[in-house]
């Protein structure tokens, strides 16, 4: 069973000036997302800079989020790793910390085979009692989870329910939809492909754009789910210039800059991420203004 339908936010992790996690600010962001209609919080993912959180911080962020959200919408925690044992440990801890589900990126750097992916994801999912969403993003991990592998996992491992598709390969996603039918919950992992993927049977998006425009992303997904395809299409097309600006540099550099432009004061980044170039900052400011997020 799918964890959610509609717009999930791949939420950022705010930091203080000394680099520590700003939990008070995180609480404000969570409340704003819920008020904006967001259907699911996805914490400690790529946008949340999970790669540079210690295991203690990782657990603390998930625990705080689950407590703050308090069951109002699902909380999905990124717990993937290129080490199966580490991913098992992180996933068990996330379940203990109150997460409603986990997001599992494919192993990176050491990679594996498709058979290895089956073993890796099965071992993690079988170690927990909450649902798992796979995360297919070969541009970051160096390998794809093939459609046949995703379908096999969703059909053979009870609590693997779907996939966040950020491959950018719409033909592969169409193949996945054809093979998986109602057995695979597909979420767009690319903000510029939300409606195309929903047209293939996708249930929504795990979105970076939702950090700055939660109501619009929710309404776009809901319009499609309600059958208003024209409205959903137009909202997708209207958002494209801003979406492109939000990915003009490595995520989450632009989206954190955008939030700071909006006065959210989410802080900076952990190295090796660094500040945007001035040229890209001006591009982002212009598209934020055009989209109605800045005066």
Short mmCIF file of C-alpha atoms in Angstrom, two decimals:
data_model
loop_
_atom_site.label_atom_id
_atom_site.label_comp_id
_atom_site.label_asym_id
_atom_site.label_seq_id
_atom_site.Cartn_x
_atom_site.Cartn_y
_atom_site.Cartn_z
CA UNK A 1 0.00 0.00 0.00
CA UNK A 2 1.30 3.45 -0.94
CA UNK A 3 2.50 5.66 1.90
CA UNK A 4 0.94 8.79 0.40
CA UNK A 5 -0.54 10.37 -2.71
CA UNK A 6 0.24 13.89 -3.87
CA UNK A 7 3.12 16.15 -2.89
CA UNK A 8 5.87 15.04 -0.56
CA UNK A 9 8.56 17.56 0.30
CA UNK A 10 12.24 16.60 0.25
CA UNK A 11 12.83 19.00 3.09
CA UNK A 12 16.11 20.76 3.82
CA UNK A 13 17.98 20.52 7.11
CA UNK A 14 18.47 24.04 8.50
CA UNK A 15 21.76 24.85 10.20
CA UNK A 16 22.86 27.47 12.70
CA UNK A 17 25.87 29.71 12.12
CA UNK A 18 28.08 27.24 13.98
CA UNK A 19 26.99 24.44 11.65
CA UNK A 20 24.76 22.61 14.13
CA UNK A 21 21.23 21.54 13.24
CA UNK A 22 18.70 24.32 13.89
CA UNK A 23 15.79 22.32 15.31
CA UNK A 24 13.69 25.40 16.05
CA UNK A 25 13.87 26.43 12.41
CA UNK A 26 13.14 22.88 11.30
CA UNK A 27 9.99 23.00 13.40
CA UNK A 28 8.91 26.21 11.66
CA UNK A 29 9.51 24.67 8.23
CA UNK A 30 7.51 21.57 9.14
CA UNK A 31 4.54 23.64 10.30
CA UNK A 32 4.66 25.74 7.13
CA UNK A 33 4.70 22.60 4.98
CA UNK A 34 1.70 21.11 6.75
CA UNK A 35 -0.18 24.41 6.55
CA UNK A 36 0.67 24.54 2.83
CA UNK A 37 -1.02 21.22 2.12
CA UNK A 38 2.05 19.03 1.78
CA UNK A 39 1.04 15.36 1.89
CA UNK A 40 4.26 13.83 3.25
CA UNK A 41 7.52 14.96 4.86
CA UNK A 42 10.64 13.29 3.48
CA UNK A 43 13.46 13.99 5.92
CA UNK A 44 17.21 13.22 5.84
CA UNK A 45 17.34 12.79 2.09
CA UNK A 46 19.58 14.42 -0.48
CA UNK A 47 17.97 17.82 0.10
CA UNK A 48 18.43 17.28 3.84
CA UNK A 49 22.22 16.82 3.42
CA UNK A 50 22.02 13.39 5.03
CA UNK A 51 25.46 12.51 3.70
CA UNK A 52 27.06 14.99 6.12
CA UNK A 53 24.88 14.29 9.17
CA UNK A 54 26.40 12.10 11.86
CA UNK A 55 24.38 9.04 12.85
CA UNK A 56 23.44 10.82 16.06
CA UNK A 57 22.22 13.89 14.15
CA UNK A 58 20.43 11.69 11.62
CA UNK A 59 18.46 10.01 14.40
CA UNK A 60 17.80 13.27 16.23
CA UNK A 61 16.42 14.97 13.09
CA UNK A 62 14.08 12.05 12.36
CA UNK A 63 12.96 11.81 15.97
CA UNK A 64 12.28 15.55 16.19
CA UNK A 65 10.37 15.52 12.89
CA UNK A 66 8.18 12.57 13.84
CA UNK A 67 7.36 14.15 17.18
CA UNK A 68 6.63 17.57 15.66
CA UNK A 69 4.45 16.21 12.85
CA UNK A 70 2.69 13.96 15.36
CA UNK A 71 0.85 11.81 12.83
CA UNK A 72 -0.74 14.68 10.90
CA UNK A 73 0.91 13.46 7.66
CA UNK A 74 3.39 10.63 7.03
CA UNK A 75 7.09 11.10 7.75
CA UNK A 76 9.48 9.18 5.50
CA UNK A 77 13.16 9.07 6.49
CA UNK A 78 16.08 8.65 4.13
CA UNK A 79 18.09 5.72 5.52
CA UNK A 80 19.95 4.40 2.48
CA UNK A 81 23.64 3.58 2.38
CA UNK A 82 26.14 1.82 0.14
CA UNK A 83 26.71 -0.54 3.09
CA UNK A 84 23.81 -2.91 3.68
CA UNK A 85 24.55 -3.26 7.40
CA UNK A 86 24.62 0.51 7.85
CA UNK A 87 21.32 0.91 5.98
CA UNK A 88 19.76 -1.78 8.19
CA UNK A 89 20.99 0.03 11.30
CA UNK A 90 19.76 3.44 10.11
CA UNK A 91 16.39 2.01 9.07
CA UNK A 92 15.82 0.25 12.38
CA UNK A 93 16.72 3.45 14.20
CA UNK A 94 14.36 5.49 12.02
CA UNK A 95 11.52 3.13 12.83
CA UNK A 96 12.34 3.43 16.53
CA UNK A 97 12.45 7.22 16.16
CA UNK A 98 8.90 7.28 14.82
CA UNK A 99 9.24 7.38 11.01
CA UNK A 100 6.26 6.07 9.06
CA UNK A 101 8.45 4.80 6.23
CA UNK A 102 11.97 4.85 4.83
CA UNK A 103 13.52 5.99 1.55
CA UNK A 104 16.33 3.72 0.34
CA UNK A 105 18.80 5.01 -2.22
CA UNK A 106 20.66 2.42 -4.29
CA UNK A 107 24.24 1.63 -3.20
CA UNK A 108 26.70 4.19 -4.55
CA UNK A 109 30.40 4.02 -5.41
CA UNK A 110 30.88 0.31 -4.75
CA UNK A 111 27.58 -0.24 -6.64
CA UNK A 112 26.50 -3.85 -7.24
CA UNK A 113 24.57 -5.99 -9.71
CA UNK A 114 20.81 -6.13 -10.12
CA UNK A 115 20.86 -9.37 -8.11
CA UNK A 116 22.87 -7.57 -5.46
CA UNK A 117 20.23 -4.84 -5.34
CA UNK A 118 17.58 -7.47 -4.65
CA UNK A 119 19.60 -8.80 -1.73
CA UNK A 120 20.50 -5.34 -0.41
CA UNK A 121 16.98 -3.93 -0.41
CA UNK A 122 15.40 -7.18 0.80
CA UNK A 123 17.76 -7.35 3.78
CA UNK A 124 16.90 -3.78 4.81
CA UNK A 125 13.15 -4.12 4.35
CA UNK A 126 13.02 -7.45 6.16
CA UNK A 127 14.75 -5.86 9.16
CA UNK A 128 11.95 -3.31 9.74
CA UNK A 129 8.17 -3.24 10.02
CA UNK A 130 7.42 0.03 8.18
CA UNK A 131 7.11 0.49 4.40
CA UNK A 132 10.07 1.30 2.19
CA UNK A 133 10.33 3.38 -0.98
CA UNK A 134 13.28 2.71 -3.28
CA UNK A 135 15.20 5.69 -4.66
CA UNK A 136 16.47 5.47 -8.22
CA UNK A 137 18.89 8.31 -8.96
CA UNK A 138 21.73 6.99 -11.15
CA UNK A 139 23.21 10.46 -11.71
CA UNK A 140 24.32 10.45 -8.05
CA UNK A 141 24.82 6.74 -7.37
CA UNK A 142 26.43 5.58 -10.61
CA UNK A 143 23.90 2.82 -11.29
CA UNK A 144 20.22 2.42 -12.07
CA UNK A 145 17.68 0.16 -10.44
CA UNK A 146 16.20 -1.53 -13.50
CA UNK A 147 12.40 -1.58 -13.90
CA UNK A 148 12.36 -5.37 -13.65
CA UNK A 149 14.27 -5.21 -10.36
CA UNK A 150 11.89 -2.63 -8.89
CA UNK A 151 8.87 -4.72 -9.85
CA UNK A 152 10.44 -7.89 -8.42
CA UNK A 153 11.17 -6.17 -5.10
CA UNK A 154 7.68 -4.68 -4.80
CA UNK A 155 6.10 -8.06 -5.54
CA UNK A 156 8.37 -10.23 -3.43
CA UNK A 157 9.20 -8.11 -0.37
CA UNK A 158 6.08 -7.28 1.59
CA UNK A 159 6.93 -3.80 2.80
CA UNK A 160 8.70 -2.45 -0.31
CA UNK A 161 5.88 -0.43 -1.80
CA UNK A 162 7.30 1.78 -4.51
CA UNK A 163 10.04 3.97 -5.92
CA UNK A 164 11.12 7.58 -6.12
CA UNK A 165 12.09 7.87 -9.78
CA UNK A 166 14.81 10.43 -10.42
CA UNK A 167 16.45 8.75 -13.38
CA UNK A 168 15.06 11.36 -15.78
CA UNK A 169 14.46 8.50 -18.22
CA UNK A 170 10.77 8.71 -19.06
CA UNK A 171 10.99 5.66 -21.33
CA UNK A 172 12.35 3.55 -18.48
CA UNK A 173 9.65 4.90 -16.16
CA UNK A 174 6.99 4.00 -18.74
CA UNK A 175 8.41 0.48 -18.86
CA UNK A 176 8.27 0.32 -15.06
CA UNK A 177 4.64 1.46 -15.08
CA UNK A 178 3.73 -1.12 -17.70
CA UNK A 179 5.43 -3.96 -15.83
CA UNK A 180 4.42 -2.92 -12.33
CA UNK A 181 0.84 -1.75 -12.88
CA UNK A 182 -0.82 -1.52 -9.44
CA UNK A 183 2.03 -3.24 -7.58
CA UNK A 184 4.47 -0.28 -7.65
CA UNK A 185 3.77 3.18 -6.22
CA UNK A 186 5.74 5.52 -8.46
CA UNK A 187 6.71 9.01 -7.26
CA UNK A 188 8.49 11.53 -9.43
CA UNK A 189 11.87 12.51 -8.06
CA UNK A 190 12.24 15.26 -10.65
CA UNK A 191 10.12 18.39 -10.29
CA UNK A 192 10.02 18.91 -14.06
CA UNK A 193 8.45 15.47 -14.67
CA UNK A 194 5.68 15.32 -12.08
CA UNK A 195 2.70 15.42 -14.43
CA UNK A 196 4.32 13.25 -17.15
CA UNK A 197 4.98 10.56 -14.52
CA UNK A 198 1.52 10.91 -13.01
CA UNK A 199 0.09 10.43 -16.51
CA UNK A 200 1.76 7.00 -16.49
CA UNK A 201 0.12 6.10 -13.18
CA UNK A 202 2.45 7.86 -10.76
CA UNK A 203 0.97 8.90 -7.42
CA UNK A 204 2.78 12.22 -6.97
CA UNK A 205 6.20 13.68 -6.26
CA UNK A 206 8.94 13.88 -3.66
CA UNK A 207 9.74 17.48 -4.40
CA UNK A 208 12.49 20.05 -3.95
CA UNK A 209 10.20 22.81 -5.27
CA UNK A 210 7.80 22.11 -2.39
CA UNK A 211 10.34 23.65 0.00
CA UNK A 212 9.51 27.09 -1.41
CA UNK A 213 6.04 26.53 -2.94
CA UNK A 214 4.25 23.80 -0.97
CA UNK A 215 0.72 24.92 -1.81
CA UNK A 216 1.38 25.12 -5.54
CA UNK A 217 2.98 21.68 -5.73
CA UNK A 218 0.20 20.16 -3.66
CA UNK A 219 -2.47 21.83 -5.81
CA UNK A 220 -0.79 20.69 -9.02
CA UNK A 221 -0.77 17.06 -7.89
CA UNK A 222 -4.29 17.29 -6.50
CA UNK A 223 -5.59 18.79 -9.73
CA UNK A 224 -4.27 15.80 -11.63
CA UNK A 225 -5.65 13.33 -9.10
CA UNK A 226 -9.02 15.11 -9.35
CA UNK A 227 -9.01 14.76 -13.13
CA UNK A 228 -8.24 18.37 -14.02
CA UNK A 229 -5.40 17.50 -16.37
CA UNK A 230 -5.27 20.89 -18.08
CA UNK A 231 -4.83 22.77 -14.78
CA UNK A 232 -2.16 20.32 -13.62
CA UNK A 233 -0.33 20.57 -16.95
CA UNK A 234 -0.39 24.36 -16.92
CA UNK A 235 0.92 24.46 -13.34
CA UNK A 236 3.74 22.11 -14.32
CA UNK A 237 4.69 24.23 -17.31
CA UNK A 238 4.46 27.50 -15.36
CA UNK A 239 6.89 26.16 -12.75
CA UNK A 240 9.57 25.01 -15.21
CA UNK A 241 11.73 28.17 -15.24
CA UNK A 242 11.95 28.17 -11.44
CA UNK A 243 12.55 24.41 -11.34
CA UNK A 244 15.46 24.82 -13.74
CA UNK A 245 16.87 27.61 -11.55
CA UNK A 246 16.55 25.41 -8.45
CA UNK A 247 18.83 22.89 -10.14
CA UNK A 248 21.32 25.26 -11.75
CA UNK A 249 23.81 24.08 -9.13
CA UNK A 250 23.94 20.95 -6.99
CA UNK A 251 20.85 20.41 -4.84
CA UNK A 252 20.29 21.66 -2.12
CA UNK A 253 22.47 24.72 -2.75
CA UNK A 254 19.87 26.68 -4.78
CA UNK A 255 16.82 25.71 -2.71
CA UNK A 256 18.50 26.75 0.53
CA UNK A 257 19.49 30.02 -1.11
CA UNK A 258 15.87 30.45 -2.24
CA UNK A 259 14.57 29.86 1.27
CA UNK A 260 17.03 32.40 2.63
CA UNK A 261 15.88 34.90 -0.02
CA UNK A 262 12.35 34.37 1.34
CA UNK A 263 13.55 35.24 4.84
CA UNK A 264 13.37 31.66 6.17
CA UNK A 265 16.96 31.81 7.49
CA UNK A 266 17.77 28.13 7.01
CA UNK A 267 21.51 28.77 7.14
CA UNK A 268 24.24 27.45 4.91
CA UNK A 269 25.57 24.09 3.88
CA UNK A 270 28.05 21.51 5.04
CA UNK A 271 31.18 21.14 2.94
CA UNK A 272 31.87 20.20 0.24
CA UNK A 273 28.76 22.22 -0.70
CA UNK A 274 29.51 25.93 -1.03
CA UNK A 275 27.67 29.17 -1.79
CA UNK A 276 26.14 29.77 -5.22
CA UNK A 277 27.85 31.92 -7.78
CA UNK A 278 26.50 35.45 -8.07
CA UNK A 279 25.35 34.76 -11.64
CA UNK A 280 23.23 31.82 -10.52
CA UNK A 281 21.95 33.72 -7.51
CA UNK A 282 20.61 36.45 -9.77
CA UNK A 283 19.02 33.85 -12.05
CA UNK A 284 17.33 32.25 -9.04
CA UNK A 285 16.15 35.59 -7.68
CA UNK A 286 14.65 36.51 -11.05
CA UNK A 287 12.74 33.22 -11.38
CA UNK A 288 11.59 33.37 -7.75
CA UNK A 289 10.20 36.85 -8.48
CA UNK A 290 8.56 35.74 -11.71
CA UNK A 291 6.91 32.85 -9.89
CA UNK A 292 5.49 35.21 -7.27
CA UNK A 293 7.61 34.09 -4.32
CA UNK A 294 9.53 37.37 -4.00
CA UNK A 295 8.29 40.94 -4.25
#
